[in-house]
Amino acid sequence: DQQVKQNSPSLSVQEGRISILNCDYTNSMFDYFLWYKKYPAEGPTFLISISSIKDKNEDGRFTVFLNKSAKHLSLHIVPSQPGDSAVYFCAAINTDKLIFGTGTRLQVFP
Amino acid sequence: GAVVSQHPSRVICKSGTSVKIECRSLDFQATTMFWYRQFPKQSLMLMATSNEGSKATYEQGVEKDKFLINHASLTLSTLTVTSAHPEDSSFYICSAIRGRGTGNTIYFGEGSWLTVV
């Protein structure tokens, strides 16, 4: 039972444009969401988070939007850079446990 | 620098043997650590919650007798894969929580590649 889902396994975006990564969840009890970036054979690196009481959080080029009624969140990266190419995981916190989505591989090309 | 360290980063073992992976919080005490595994092109799957001084809590479908977790101190949790088989080959990652409540931060280790031959 996948409680956190990322339906797009991959995304390709041109440098300078916006990358939008989507994530859906099923458990309405989740109260905190995070986005991680991961390179092969490395641990995840935290990017940005959002509490369920907010609908938007912005940090530099990264913005996370949360739509609680739709149980949907998205990560916007603008402008996208080649160094952003990685696998992105959304995650939800449930009683201190981190539940990861399936990941989306982002490729930013020049 | 790393806040949570895993060792070894890569290990190859023979089928039937056991291998231990360590997860250390370097400058903070972690009463709770988590162990994940990732198969190629798949998500990070939570295996178990490691609790200092008590038994680990395993997720459904994870064999506790096969994946032994010991959290003997506030800075160290170990995962031992017992009687390893090729299907146990995977990328194992630990995480630790620093702080409490809304002020806490989750840190991940660098991961450990296990290859069972």
Short mmCIF file of N, CA and C in Angstrom, two decimals, chain B residues 5-110:
data_model
loop_
_atom_site.label_atom_id
_atom_site.label_comp_id
_atom_site.label_asym_id
_atom_site.label_seq_id
_atom_site.Cartn_x
_atom_site.Cartn_y
_atom_site.Cartn_z
N SER B 5 26.66 9.19 10.00
CA SER B 5 27.65 8.44 9.24
C SER B 5 27.31 6.97 9.22
N GLN B 6 27.46 6.37 8.04
CA GLN B 6 27.24 4.93 7.91
C GLN B 6 28.54 4.25 7.54
N HIS B 7 28.69 3.03 8.02
CA HIS B 7 29.89 2.26 7.70
C HIS B 7 29.53 0.78 7.65
N PRO B 8 29.98 0.02 6.69
CA PRO B 8 30.78 0.47 5.55
C PRO B 8 29.90 1.09 4.45
N SER B 9 30.51 1.80 3.55
CA SER B 9 29.76 2.37 2.44
C SER B 9 29.48 1.30 1.38
N ARG B 10 30.39 0.35 1.27
CA ARG B 10 30.18 -0.76 0.35
C ARG B 10 30.69 -2.04 1.00
N VAL B 11 29.94 -3.10 0.83
CA VAL B 11 30.37 -4.38 1.37
C VAL B 11 29.88 -5.50 0.45
N ILE B 12 30.76 -6.44 0.25
CA ILE B 12 30.43 -7.64 -0.51
C ILE B 12 30.59 -8.82 0.43
N CYS B 13 29.60 -9.66 0.47
CA CYS B 13 29.69 -10.83 1.34
C CYS B 13 29.20 -12.07 0.60
N LYS B 14 29.60 -13.20 1.11
CA LYS B 14 29.19 -14.46 0.52
C LYS B 14 27.80 -14.84 1.03
N SER B 15 27.08 -15.52 0.19
CA SER B 15 25.76 -15.98 0.56
C SER B 15 25.85 -16.88 1.79
N GLY B 16 24.97 -16.63 2.74
CA GLY B 16 24.97 -17.42 3.97
C GLY B 16 25.68 -16.79 5.13
N THR B 17 26.46 -15.77 4.85
CA THR B 17 27.18 -15.09 5.93
C THR B 17 26.35 -13.90 6.42
N SER B 18 26.82 -13.31 7.50
CA SER B 18 26.12 -12.15 8.08
C SER B 18 26.99 -10.91 7.92
N VAL B 19 26.34 -9.79 7.80
CA VAL B 19 27.08 -8.53 7.63
C VAL B 19 26.42 -7.45 8.48
N LYS B 20 27.26 -6.64 9.09
CA LYS B 20 26.77 -5.59 9.98
C LYS B 20 27.02 -4.22 9.38
N ILE B 21 26.00 -3.38 9.45
CA ILE B 21 26.13 -1.99 8.99
C ILE B 21 25.89 -1.08 10.19
N GLU B 22 26.77 -0.11 10.34
CA GLU B 22 26.67 0.80 11.47
C GLU B 22 26.13 2.16 11.04
N CYS B 23 25.37 2.76 11.92
CA CYS B 23 24.85 4.11 11.70
C CYS B 23 25.14 4.92 12.95
N ARG B 24 25.89 6.00 12.77
CA ARG B 24 26.28 6.83 13.91
C ARG B 24 25.82 8.26 13.74
N SER B 25 25.27 8.82 14.80
CA SER B 25 25.01 10.25 14.83
C SER B 25 26.27 10.90 15.40
N LEU B 26 26.82 11.85 14.65
CA LEU B 26 28.18 12.30 14.98
C LEU B 26 28.25 13.37 16.07
N ASP B 27 27.31 14.26 16.13
CA ASP B 27 27.41 15.30 17.15
C ASP B 27 26.11 15.54 17.87
N PHE B 28 25.26 14.53 17.87
CA PHE B 28 24.03 14.65 18.64
C PHE B 28 23.58 13.26 19.06
N GLN B 29 22.72 13.24 20.03
CA GLN B 29 22.19 11.97 20.50
C GLN B 29 20.86 11.70 19.82
N ALA B 30 20.69 10.49 19.40
CA ALA B 30 19.49 10.12 18.67
C ALA B 30 18.84 8.93 19.35
N THR B 31 17.72 9.19 20.00
CA THR B 31 17.02 8.09 20.65
C THR B 31 16.31 7.22 19.62
N THR B 32 16.08 7.80 18.46
CA THR B 32 15.39 7.06 17.41
C THR B 32 16.15 7.17 16.10
N MET B 33 16.39 6.04 15.51
CA MET B 33 16.99 5.99 14.17
C MET B 33 16.12 5.11 13.30
N PHE B 34 16.24 5.28 12.01
CA PHE B 34 15.42 4.53 11.07
C PHE B 34 16.31 3.85 10.04
N TRP B 35 15.88 2.69 9.60
CA TRP B 35 16.61 1.98 8.56
C TRP B 35 15.71 1.83 7.33
N TYR B 36 16.30 2.16 6.17
CA TYR B 36 15.59 2.06 4.91
C TYR B 36 16.40 1.18 3.96
N ARG B 37 15.72 0.65 2.98
CA ARG B 37 16.43 -0.01 1.89
C ARG B 37 15.85 0.46 0.57
N GLN B 38 16.69 0.49 -0.41
CA GLN B 38 16.26 0.93 -1.73
C GLN B 38 16.74 -0.06 -2.77
N PHE B 39 15.80 -0.62 -3.50
CA PHE B 39 16.13 -1.45 -4.64
C PHE B 39 16.30 -0.52 -5.84
N PRO B 40 16.99 -1.01 -6.87
CA PRO B 40 17.22 -0.15 -8.04
C PRO B 40 15.92 0.41 -8.60
N LYS B 41 15.91 1.69 -8.83
CA LYS B 41 14.79 2.39 -9.43
C LYS B 41 13.52 2.28 -8.60
N GLN B 42 13.67 2.11 -7.33
CA GLN B 42 12.50 2.03 -6.47
C GLN B 42 12.64 3.01 -5.31
N SER B 43 11.55 3.16 -4.62
CA SER B 43 11.53 4.12 -3.52
C SER B 43 12.34 3.61 -2.33
N LEU B 44 12.56 4.52 -1.40
CA LEU B 44 13.18 4.14 -0.14
C LEU B 44 12.10 3.54 0.75
N MET B 45 12.29 2.31 1.12
CA MET B 45 11.30 1.62 1.92
C MET B 45 11.74 1.55 3.37
N LEU B 46 10.90 2.03 4.25
CA LEU B 46 11.22 1.97 5.67
C LEU B 46 11.19 0.52 6.13
N MET B 47 12.28 0.10 6.75
CA MET B 47 12.36 -1.27 7.24
C MET B 47 11.96 -1.34 8.71
N ALA B 48 12.54 -0.45 9.50
CA ALA B 48 12.32 -0.54 10.94
C ALA B 48 12.71 0.75 11.62
N THR B 49 12.15 0.93 12.79
CA THR B 49 12.49 2.05 13.67
C THR B 49 13.35 1.50 14.79
N SER B 50 14.51 2.08 14.95
CA SER B 50 15.45 1.63 15.97
C SER B 50 15.34 2.52 17.20
N ASN B 51 15.02 1.94 18.32
CA ASN B 51 14.81 2.70 19.55
C ASN B 51 15.91 2.38 20.54
N GLU B 52 16.56 3.42 21.04
CA GLU B 52 17.66 3.23 21.98
C GLU B 52 17.17 2.54 23.25
N GLY B 53 17.82 1.46 23.59
CA GLY B 53 17.51 0.75 24.82
C GLY B 53 16.30 -0.15 24.77
N SER B 54 15.69 -0.27 23.62
CA SER B 54 14.53 -1.17 23.52
C SER B 54 14.52 -1.84 22.16
N LYS B 55 13.56 -2.70 21.97
CA LYS B 55 13.50 -3.45 20.71
C LYS B 55 13.10 -2.55 19.56
N ALA B 56 13.60 -2.92 18.41
CA ALA B 56 13.23 -2.17 17.21
C ALA B 56 11.80 -2.50 16.81
N THR B 57 11.20 -1.56 16.11
CA THR B 57 9.85 -1.76 15.58
C THR B 57 9.96 -1.98 14.09
N TYR B 58 9.53 -3.14 13.63
CA TYR B 58 9.69 -3.50 12.23
C TYR B 58 8.41 -3.21 11.44
N GLU B 59 8.60 -2.82 10.20
CA GLU B 59 7.48 -2.60 9.31
C GLU B 59 6.96 -3.95 8.82
N GLN B 60 5.74 -3.92 8.38
CA GLN B 60 5.11 -5.14 7.90
C GLN B 60 5.90 -5.73 6.75
N GLY B 61 6.14 -7.03 6.83
CA GLY B 61 6.85 -7.70 5.75
C GLY B 61 8.35 -7.77 5.94
N VAL B 62 8.88 -7.12 6.95
CA VAL B 62 10.32 -7.15 7.20
C VAL B 62 10.60 -8.20 8.27
N GLU B 63 11.48 -9.15 7.93
CA GLU B 63 11.78 -10.24 8.87
C GLU B 63 12.73 -9.76 9.97
N LYS B 64 12.24 -9.71 11.17
CA LYS B 64 13.06 -9.20 12.27
C LYS B 64 14.20 -10.14 12.64
N ASP B 65 14.02 -11.43 12.36
CA ASP B 65 15.10 -12.37 12.68
C ASP B 65 16.20 -12.33 11.63
N LYS B 66 15.89 -11.77 10.49
CA LYS B 66 16.87 -11.68 9.43
C LYS B 66 17.61 -10.34 9.49
N PHE B 67 16.88 -9.32 9.81
CA PHE B 67 17.47 -7.98 9.89
C PHE B 67 17.49 -7.56 11.36
N LEU B 68 18.59 -7.88 12.01
CA LEU B 68 18.72 -7.60 13.43
C LEU B 68 19.17 -6.16 13.65
N ILE B 69 18.44 -5.47 14.49
CA ILE B 69 18.76 -4.07 14.77
C ILE B 69 19.09 -3.92 16.24
N ASN B 70 20.20 -3.28 16.49
CA ASN B 70 20.63 -3.03 17.87
C ASN B 70 20.94 -1.55 18.03
N HIS B 71 20.33 -0.94 19.01
CA HIS B 71 20.53 0.50 19.27
C HIS B 71 21.02 0.64 20.70
N ALA B 72 22.27 0.24 20.89
CA ALA B 72 22.80 0.10 22.24
C ALA B 72 23.19 1.42 22.88
N SER B 73 23.42 2.43 22.07
CA SER B 73 23.78 3.73 22.64
C SER B 73 23.03 4.82 21.90
N LEU B 74 23.12 6.01 22.42
CA LEU B 74 22.37 7.14 21.85
C LEU B 74 22.97 7.64 20.55
N THR B 75 24.13 7.11 20.17
CA THR B 75 24.75 7.57 18.93
C THR B 75 25.01 6.45 17.94
N LEU B 76 24.57 5.24 18.24
CA LEU B 76 24.90 4.13 17.36
C LEU B 76 23.74 3.15 17.24
N SER B 77 23.39 2.87 15.99
CA SER B 77 22.45 1.79 15.69
C SER B 77 23.12 0.89 14.67
N THR B 78 22.93 -0.41 14.82
CA THR B 78 23.52 -1.33 13.86
C THR B 78 22.42 -2.20 13.24
N LEU B 79 22.61 -2.47 11.97
CA LEU B 79 21.73 -3.38 11.23
C LEU B 79 22.58 -4.57 10.81
N THR B 80 22.19 -5.75 11.24
CA THR B 80 22.90 -6.96 10.84
C THR B 80 21.99 -7.79 9.94
N VAL B 81 22.47 -8.01 8.73
CA VAL B 81 21.75 -8.87 7.80
C VAL B 81 22.28 -10.27 8.02
N THR B 82 21.46 -11.14 8.55
CA THR B 82 21.91 -12.49 8.90
C THR B 82 21.63 -13.45 7.75
N SER B 83 22.52 -14.41 7.59
CA SER B 83 22.39 -15.41 6.55
C SER B 83 21.97 -14.74 5.23
N ALA B 84 22.82 -13.84 4.81
CA ALA B 84 22.48 -13.02 3.64
C ALA B 84 22.35 -13.86 2.37
N HIS B 85 21.45 -13.46 1.52
CA HIS B 85 21.26 -14.09 0.22
C HIS B 85 21.31 -13.02 -0.86
N PRO B 86 21.51 -13.43 -2.09
CA PRO B 86 21.62 -12.43 -3.18
C PRO B 86 20.45 -11.46 -3.23
N GLU B 87 19.26 -11.92 -2.88
CA GLU B 87 18.10 -11.02 -2.93
C GLU B 87 18.15 -9.93 -1.86
N ASP B 88 19.07 -10.07 -0.90
CA ASP B 88 19.25 -9.02 0.11
C ASP B 88 20.15 -7.90 -0.40
N SER B 89 20.74 -8.11 -1.55
CA SER B 89 21.60 -7.07 -2.13
C SER B 89 20.76 -5.82 -2.37
N SER B 90 21.20 -4.73 -1.82
CA SER B 90 20.41 -3.51 -1.86
C SER B 90 21.23 -2.35 -1.32
N PHE B 91 20.63 -1.19 -1.35
CA PHE B 91 21.23 0.01 -0.78
C PHE B 91 20.51 0.30 0.53
N TYR B 92 21.23 0.28 1.61
CA TYR B 92 20.63 0.47 2.93
C TYR B 92 21.01 1.85 3.46
N ILE B 93 20.01 2.56 3.95
CA ILE B 93 20.23 3.92 4.44
C ILE B 93 19.63 4.06 5.83
N CYS B 94 20.34 4.75 6.70
CA CYS B 94 19.79 5.03 8.01
C CYS B 94 19.51 6.53 8.13
N SER B 95 18.66 6.86 9.06
CA SER B 95 18.42 8.27 9.36
C SER B 95 18.26 8.43 10.86
N ALA B 96 18.49 9.63 11.31
CA ALA B 96 18.37 9.93 12.73
C ALA B 96 17.70 11.27 12.90
N ILE B 97 16.96 11.39 13.97
CA ILE B 97 16.25 12.63 14.24
C ILE B 97 17.03 13.42 15.27
N ARG B 98 17.28 14.67 14.94
CA ARG B 98 17.99 15.56 15.85
C ARG B 98 16.99 16.59 16.35
N GLY B 99 16.86 16.69 17.67
CA GLY B 99 15.93 17.64 18.24
C GLY B 99 14.60 16.98 18.56
N ARG B 100 13.66 17.79 19.00
CA ARG B 100 12.36 17.26 19.40
C ARG B 100 11.25 18.10 18.81
N GLY B 101 10.08 17.48 18.68
CA GLY B 101 8.88 18.18 18.26
C GLY B 101 9.03 18.86 16.91
N THR B 102 8.47 20.06 16.81
CA THR B 102 8.48 20.74 15.51
C THR B 102 9.87 21.26 15.16
N GLY B 103 10.77 21.28 16.13
CA GLY B 103 12.12 21.75 15.84
C GLY B 103 13.07 20.67 15.41
N ASN B 104 12.58 19.47 15.19
CA ASN B 104 13.51 18.40 14.86
C ASN B 104 13.90 18.40 13.39
N THR B 105 15.02 17.80 13.12
CA THR B 105 15.55 17.68 11.77
C THR B 105 15.95 16.24 11.54
N ILE B 106 15.64 15.75 10.36
CA ILE B 106 16.00 14.38 10.02
C ILE B 106 17.26 14.40 9.18
N TYR B 107 18.23 13.63 9.60
CA TYR B 107 19.47 13.52 8.84
C TYR B 107 19.63 12.10 8.34
N PHE B 108 20.16 11.99 7.13
CA PHE B 108 20.37 10.68 6.54
C PHE B 108 21.86 10.36 6.48
N GLY B 109 22.14 9.07 6.62
CA GLY B 109 23.50 8.62 6.40
C GLY B 109 23.80 8.57 4.91
N GLU B 110 25.03 8.24 4.60
CA GLU B 110 25.46 8.23 3.20
C GLU B 110 25.02 6.97 2.48
#
